[in-house]
PDB file of C-alpha atoms in Angstrom:
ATOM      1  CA  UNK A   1      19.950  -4.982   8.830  1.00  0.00           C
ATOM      2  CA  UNK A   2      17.868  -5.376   5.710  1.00  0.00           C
ATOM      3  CA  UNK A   3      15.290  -4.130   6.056  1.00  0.00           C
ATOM      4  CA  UNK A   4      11.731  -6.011   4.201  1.00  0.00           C
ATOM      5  CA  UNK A   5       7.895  -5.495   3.676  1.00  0.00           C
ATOM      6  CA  UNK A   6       6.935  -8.268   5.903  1.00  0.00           C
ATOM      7  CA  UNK A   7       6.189 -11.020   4.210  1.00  0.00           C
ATOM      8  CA  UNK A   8       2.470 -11.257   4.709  1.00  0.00           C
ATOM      9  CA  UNK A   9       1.988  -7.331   3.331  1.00  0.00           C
ATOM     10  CA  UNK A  10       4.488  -8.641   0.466  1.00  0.00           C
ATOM     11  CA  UNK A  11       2.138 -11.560  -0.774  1.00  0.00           C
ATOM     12  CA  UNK A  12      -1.135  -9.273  -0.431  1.00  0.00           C
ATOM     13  CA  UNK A  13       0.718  -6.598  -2.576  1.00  0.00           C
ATOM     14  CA  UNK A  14       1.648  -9.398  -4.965  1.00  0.00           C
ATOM     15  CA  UNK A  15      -1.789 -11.135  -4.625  1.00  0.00           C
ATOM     16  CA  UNK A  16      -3.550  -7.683  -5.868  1.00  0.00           C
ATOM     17  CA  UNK A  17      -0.954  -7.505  -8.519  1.00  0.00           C
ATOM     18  CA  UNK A  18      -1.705 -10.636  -9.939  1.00  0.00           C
ATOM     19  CA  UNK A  19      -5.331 -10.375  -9.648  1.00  0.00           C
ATOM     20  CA  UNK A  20      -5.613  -7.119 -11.527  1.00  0.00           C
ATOM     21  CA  UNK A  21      -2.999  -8.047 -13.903  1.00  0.00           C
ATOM     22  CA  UNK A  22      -5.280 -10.701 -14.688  1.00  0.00           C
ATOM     23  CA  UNK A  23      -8.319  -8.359 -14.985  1.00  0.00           C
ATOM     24  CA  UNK A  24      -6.689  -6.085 -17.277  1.00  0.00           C
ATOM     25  CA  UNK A  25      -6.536  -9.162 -19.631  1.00  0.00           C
ATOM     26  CA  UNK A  26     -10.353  -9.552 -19.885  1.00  0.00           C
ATOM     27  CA  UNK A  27     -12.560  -7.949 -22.689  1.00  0.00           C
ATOM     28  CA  UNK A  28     -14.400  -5.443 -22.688  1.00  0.00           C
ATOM     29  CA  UNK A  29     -14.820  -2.476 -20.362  1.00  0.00           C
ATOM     30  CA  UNK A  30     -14.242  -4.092 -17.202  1.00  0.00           C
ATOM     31  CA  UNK A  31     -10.905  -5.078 -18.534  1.00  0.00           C
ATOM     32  CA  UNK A  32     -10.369  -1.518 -19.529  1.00  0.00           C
ATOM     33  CA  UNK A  33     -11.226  -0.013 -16.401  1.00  0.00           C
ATOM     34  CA  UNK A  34      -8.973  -2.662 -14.741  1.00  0.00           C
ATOM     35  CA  UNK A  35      -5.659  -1.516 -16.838  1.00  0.00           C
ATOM     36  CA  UNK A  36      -6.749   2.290 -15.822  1.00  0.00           C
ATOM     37  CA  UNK A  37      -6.433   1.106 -11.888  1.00  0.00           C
ATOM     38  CA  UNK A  38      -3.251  -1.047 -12.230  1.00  0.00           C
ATOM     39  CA  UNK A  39      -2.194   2.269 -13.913  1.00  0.00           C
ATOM     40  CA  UNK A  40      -2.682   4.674 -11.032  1.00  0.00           C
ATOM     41  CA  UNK A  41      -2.032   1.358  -8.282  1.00  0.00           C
ATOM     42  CA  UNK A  42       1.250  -0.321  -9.536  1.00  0.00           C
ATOM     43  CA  UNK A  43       3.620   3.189  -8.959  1.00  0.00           C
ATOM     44  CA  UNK A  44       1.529   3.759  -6.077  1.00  0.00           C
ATOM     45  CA  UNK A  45       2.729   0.326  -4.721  1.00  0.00           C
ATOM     46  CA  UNK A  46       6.567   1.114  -5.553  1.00  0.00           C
ATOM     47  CA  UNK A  47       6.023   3.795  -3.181  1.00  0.00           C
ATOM     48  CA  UNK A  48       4.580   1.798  -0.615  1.00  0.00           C
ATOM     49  CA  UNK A  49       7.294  -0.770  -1.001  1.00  0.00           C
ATOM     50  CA  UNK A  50      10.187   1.421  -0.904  1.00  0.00           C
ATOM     51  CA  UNK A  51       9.623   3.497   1.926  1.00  0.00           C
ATOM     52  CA  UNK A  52       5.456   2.856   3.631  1.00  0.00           C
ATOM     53  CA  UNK A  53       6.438  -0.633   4.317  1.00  0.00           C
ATOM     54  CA  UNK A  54       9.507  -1.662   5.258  1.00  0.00           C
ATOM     55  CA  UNK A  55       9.234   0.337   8.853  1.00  0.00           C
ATOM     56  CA  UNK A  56       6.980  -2.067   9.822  1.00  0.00           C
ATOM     57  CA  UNK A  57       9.587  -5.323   9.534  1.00  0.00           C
ATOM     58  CA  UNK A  58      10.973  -3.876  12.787  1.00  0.00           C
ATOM     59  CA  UNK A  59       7.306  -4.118  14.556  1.00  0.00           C
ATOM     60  CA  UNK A  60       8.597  -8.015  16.401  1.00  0.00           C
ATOM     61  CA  UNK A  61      11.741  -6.089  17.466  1.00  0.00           C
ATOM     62  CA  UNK A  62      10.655  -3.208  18.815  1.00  0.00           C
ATOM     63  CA  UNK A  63       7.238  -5.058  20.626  1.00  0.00           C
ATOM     64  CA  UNK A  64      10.625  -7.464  22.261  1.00  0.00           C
ATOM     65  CA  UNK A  65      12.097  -4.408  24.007  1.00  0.00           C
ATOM     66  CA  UNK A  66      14.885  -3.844  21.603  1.00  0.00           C
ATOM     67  CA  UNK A  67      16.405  -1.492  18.744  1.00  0.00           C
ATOM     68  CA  UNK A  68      16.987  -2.459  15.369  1.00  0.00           C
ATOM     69  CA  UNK A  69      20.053  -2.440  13.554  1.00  0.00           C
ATOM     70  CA  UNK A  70      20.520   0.432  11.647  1.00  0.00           C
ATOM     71  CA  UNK A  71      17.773   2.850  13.350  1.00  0.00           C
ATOM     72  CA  UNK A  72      18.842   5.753  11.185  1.00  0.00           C
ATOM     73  CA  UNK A  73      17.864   4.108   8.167  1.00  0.00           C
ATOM     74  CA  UNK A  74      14.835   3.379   9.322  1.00  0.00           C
ATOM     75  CA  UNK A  75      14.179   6.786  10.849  1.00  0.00           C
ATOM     76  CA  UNK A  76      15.062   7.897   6.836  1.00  0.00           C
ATOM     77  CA  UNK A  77      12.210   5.798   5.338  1.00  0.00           C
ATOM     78  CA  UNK A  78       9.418   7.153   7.798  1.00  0.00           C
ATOM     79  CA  UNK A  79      10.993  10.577   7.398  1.00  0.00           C
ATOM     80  CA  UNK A  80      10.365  10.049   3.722  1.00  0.00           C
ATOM     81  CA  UNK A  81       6.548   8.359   4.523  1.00  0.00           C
ATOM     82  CA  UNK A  82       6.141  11.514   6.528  1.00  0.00           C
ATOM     83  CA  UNK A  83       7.100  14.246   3.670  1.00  0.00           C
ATOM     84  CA  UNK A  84       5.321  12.067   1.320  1.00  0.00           C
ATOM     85  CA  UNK A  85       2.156  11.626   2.989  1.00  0.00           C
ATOM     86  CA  UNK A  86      -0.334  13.845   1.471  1.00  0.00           C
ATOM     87  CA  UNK A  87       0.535  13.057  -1.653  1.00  0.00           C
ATOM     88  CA  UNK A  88      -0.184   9.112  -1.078  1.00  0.00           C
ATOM     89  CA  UNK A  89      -3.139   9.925   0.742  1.00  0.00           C
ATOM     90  CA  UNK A  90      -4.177  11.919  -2.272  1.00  0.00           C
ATOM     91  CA  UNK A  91      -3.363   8.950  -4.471  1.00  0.00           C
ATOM     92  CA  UNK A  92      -5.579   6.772  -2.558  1.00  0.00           C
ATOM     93  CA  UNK A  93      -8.585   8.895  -3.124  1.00  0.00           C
ATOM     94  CA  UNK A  94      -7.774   8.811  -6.961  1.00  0.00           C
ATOM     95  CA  UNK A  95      -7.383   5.376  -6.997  1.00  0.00           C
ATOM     96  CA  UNK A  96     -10.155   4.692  -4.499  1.00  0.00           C
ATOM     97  CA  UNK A  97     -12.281   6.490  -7.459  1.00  0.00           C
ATOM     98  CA  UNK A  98     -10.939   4.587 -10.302  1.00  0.00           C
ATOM     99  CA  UNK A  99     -12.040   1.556  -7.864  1.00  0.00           C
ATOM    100  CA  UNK A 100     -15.756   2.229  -7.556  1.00  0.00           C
ATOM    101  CA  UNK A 101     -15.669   2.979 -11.507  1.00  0.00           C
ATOM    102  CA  UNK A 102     -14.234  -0.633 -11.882  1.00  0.00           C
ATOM    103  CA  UNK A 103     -16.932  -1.767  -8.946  1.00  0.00           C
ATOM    104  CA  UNK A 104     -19.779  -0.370 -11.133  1.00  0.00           C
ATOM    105  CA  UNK A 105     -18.395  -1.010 -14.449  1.00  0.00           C
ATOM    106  CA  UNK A 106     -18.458  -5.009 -13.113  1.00  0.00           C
ATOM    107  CA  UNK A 107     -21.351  -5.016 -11.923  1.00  0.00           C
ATOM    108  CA  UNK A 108     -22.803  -4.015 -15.189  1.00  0.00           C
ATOM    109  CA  UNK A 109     -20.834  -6.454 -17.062  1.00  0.00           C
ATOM    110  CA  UNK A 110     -21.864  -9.177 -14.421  1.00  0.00           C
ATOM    111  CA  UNK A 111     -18.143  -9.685 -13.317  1.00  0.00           C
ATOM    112  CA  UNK A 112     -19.119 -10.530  -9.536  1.00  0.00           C
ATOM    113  CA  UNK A 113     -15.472 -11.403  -8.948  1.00  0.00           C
ATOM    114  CA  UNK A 114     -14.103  -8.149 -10.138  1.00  0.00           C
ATOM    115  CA  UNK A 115     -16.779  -6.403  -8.485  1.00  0.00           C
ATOM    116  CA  UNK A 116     -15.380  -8.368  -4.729  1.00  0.00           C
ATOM    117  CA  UNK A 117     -11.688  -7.484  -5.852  1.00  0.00           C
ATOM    118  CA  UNK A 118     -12.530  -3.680  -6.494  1.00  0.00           C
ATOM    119  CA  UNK A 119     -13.967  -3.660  -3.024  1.00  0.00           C
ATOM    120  CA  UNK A 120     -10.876  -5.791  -1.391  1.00  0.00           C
ATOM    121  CA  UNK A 121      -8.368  -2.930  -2.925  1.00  0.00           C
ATOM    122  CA  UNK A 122     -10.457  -0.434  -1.629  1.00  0.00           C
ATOM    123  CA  UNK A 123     -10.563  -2.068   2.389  1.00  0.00           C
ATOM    124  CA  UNK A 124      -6.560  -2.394   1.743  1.00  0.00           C
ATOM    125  CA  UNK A 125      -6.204   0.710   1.057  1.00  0.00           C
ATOM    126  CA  UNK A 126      -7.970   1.722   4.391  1.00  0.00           C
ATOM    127  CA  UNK A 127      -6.153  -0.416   6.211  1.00  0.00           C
ATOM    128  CA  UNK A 128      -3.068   1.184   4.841  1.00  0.00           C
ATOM    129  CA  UNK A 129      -4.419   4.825   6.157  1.00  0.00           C
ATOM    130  CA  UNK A 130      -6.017   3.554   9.085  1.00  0.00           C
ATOM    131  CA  UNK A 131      -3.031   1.043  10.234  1.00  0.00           C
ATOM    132  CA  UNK A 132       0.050   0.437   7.918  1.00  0.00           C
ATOM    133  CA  UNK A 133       0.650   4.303   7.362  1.00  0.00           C
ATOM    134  CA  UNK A 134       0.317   5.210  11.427  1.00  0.00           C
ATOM    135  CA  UNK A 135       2.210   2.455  12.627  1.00  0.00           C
ATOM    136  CA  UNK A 136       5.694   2.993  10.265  1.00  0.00           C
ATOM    137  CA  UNK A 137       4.888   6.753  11.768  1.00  0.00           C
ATOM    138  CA  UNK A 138       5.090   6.065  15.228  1.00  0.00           C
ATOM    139  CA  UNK A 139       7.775   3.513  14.847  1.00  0.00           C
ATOM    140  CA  UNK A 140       9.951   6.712  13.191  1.00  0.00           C
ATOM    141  CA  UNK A 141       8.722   8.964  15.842  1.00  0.00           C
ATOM    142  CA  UNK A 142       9.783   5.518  19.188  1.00  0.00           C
ATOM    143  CA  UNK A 143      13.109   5.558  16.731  1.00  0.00           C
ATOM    144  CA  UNK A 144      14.120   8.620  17.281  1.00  0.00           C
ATOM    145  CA  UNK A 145      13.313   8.856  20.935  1.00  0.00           C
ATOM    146  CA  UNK A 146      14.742   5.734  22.195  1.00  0.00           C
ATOM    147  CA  UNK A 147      18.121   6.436  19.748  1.00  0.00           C
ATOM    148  CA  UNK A 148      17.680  10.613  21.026  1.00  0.00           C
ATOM    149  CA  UNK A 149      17.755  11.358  17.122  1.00  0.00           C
ATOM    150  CA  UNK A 150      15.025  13.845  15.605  1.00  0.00           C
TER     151      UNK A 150
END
């Protein structure tokens, strides 16, 4: 099986690339505070990509009553999520604070658009912690009991 970020997580990561890429490019110190975020955010998204993510591309298959090809693989990328999951969470609140400084630093420089986009990264990366995060766990964790693995 090969194993994806489903596609609609793929474009948002790709959207918010794109966007701050964009940012970065503008003058002054909102465009400065944008390159700091896409700094901490783009390896932080690797991460996400490589091993947060791609669990949940089995979501349709598992919710139909069935098992995956290659369960153990799986299993491997949430057992990674799972050793690595302090440290993302930690990442978040570093980011999340480079995101309010970008927030404020817009709103100074009247960038109401920036401003909206700091505040979009910061309700993704909720949802990531709240949702995206929890769900490739318990996915590992139905793995390993339906496959009697773990």
């Amino acid at each position: 099986m090969d194993l994806k970020i489903p596609p609609s997580l793929k474009h948002e990561h790709g959207e918010m690339r794109a966007s701050l890429e964009i940012a970065g490019k503008a003058m002054g110190k909102s465009g400065e505070v944008a390159r700091e975020v896409a700094q901490l955010l783009f390896p932080h998204f690797k991460k996400e990509e490589e091993y947060a993510l791609p669990p949940l591309d089995v979501l349709s298959v598992l919710a139909g009553g069935s098992i995956p090809e290659d369960p153990d693989m799986i299993i491997a990328k949430v057992d990674r999520l799972k050793h690595e999951l302090a440290k993302m969470l930690k990442e978040h609140q570093t980011i999340a604070k480079a995101l309010e400084v970008l927030y404020d630093t817009a709103t100074v420089d009247q960038r109401p658009e920036l401003a909206r986009f700091a505040k979009k990264l910061l309700l993704h990366a909720q949802m990531e912690e709240q949702i995206y995060y929890p769900a490739a766990l318990v996915i590992g964790e139905y793995l390993k009991l339906r496959t009697g693995t773990g």
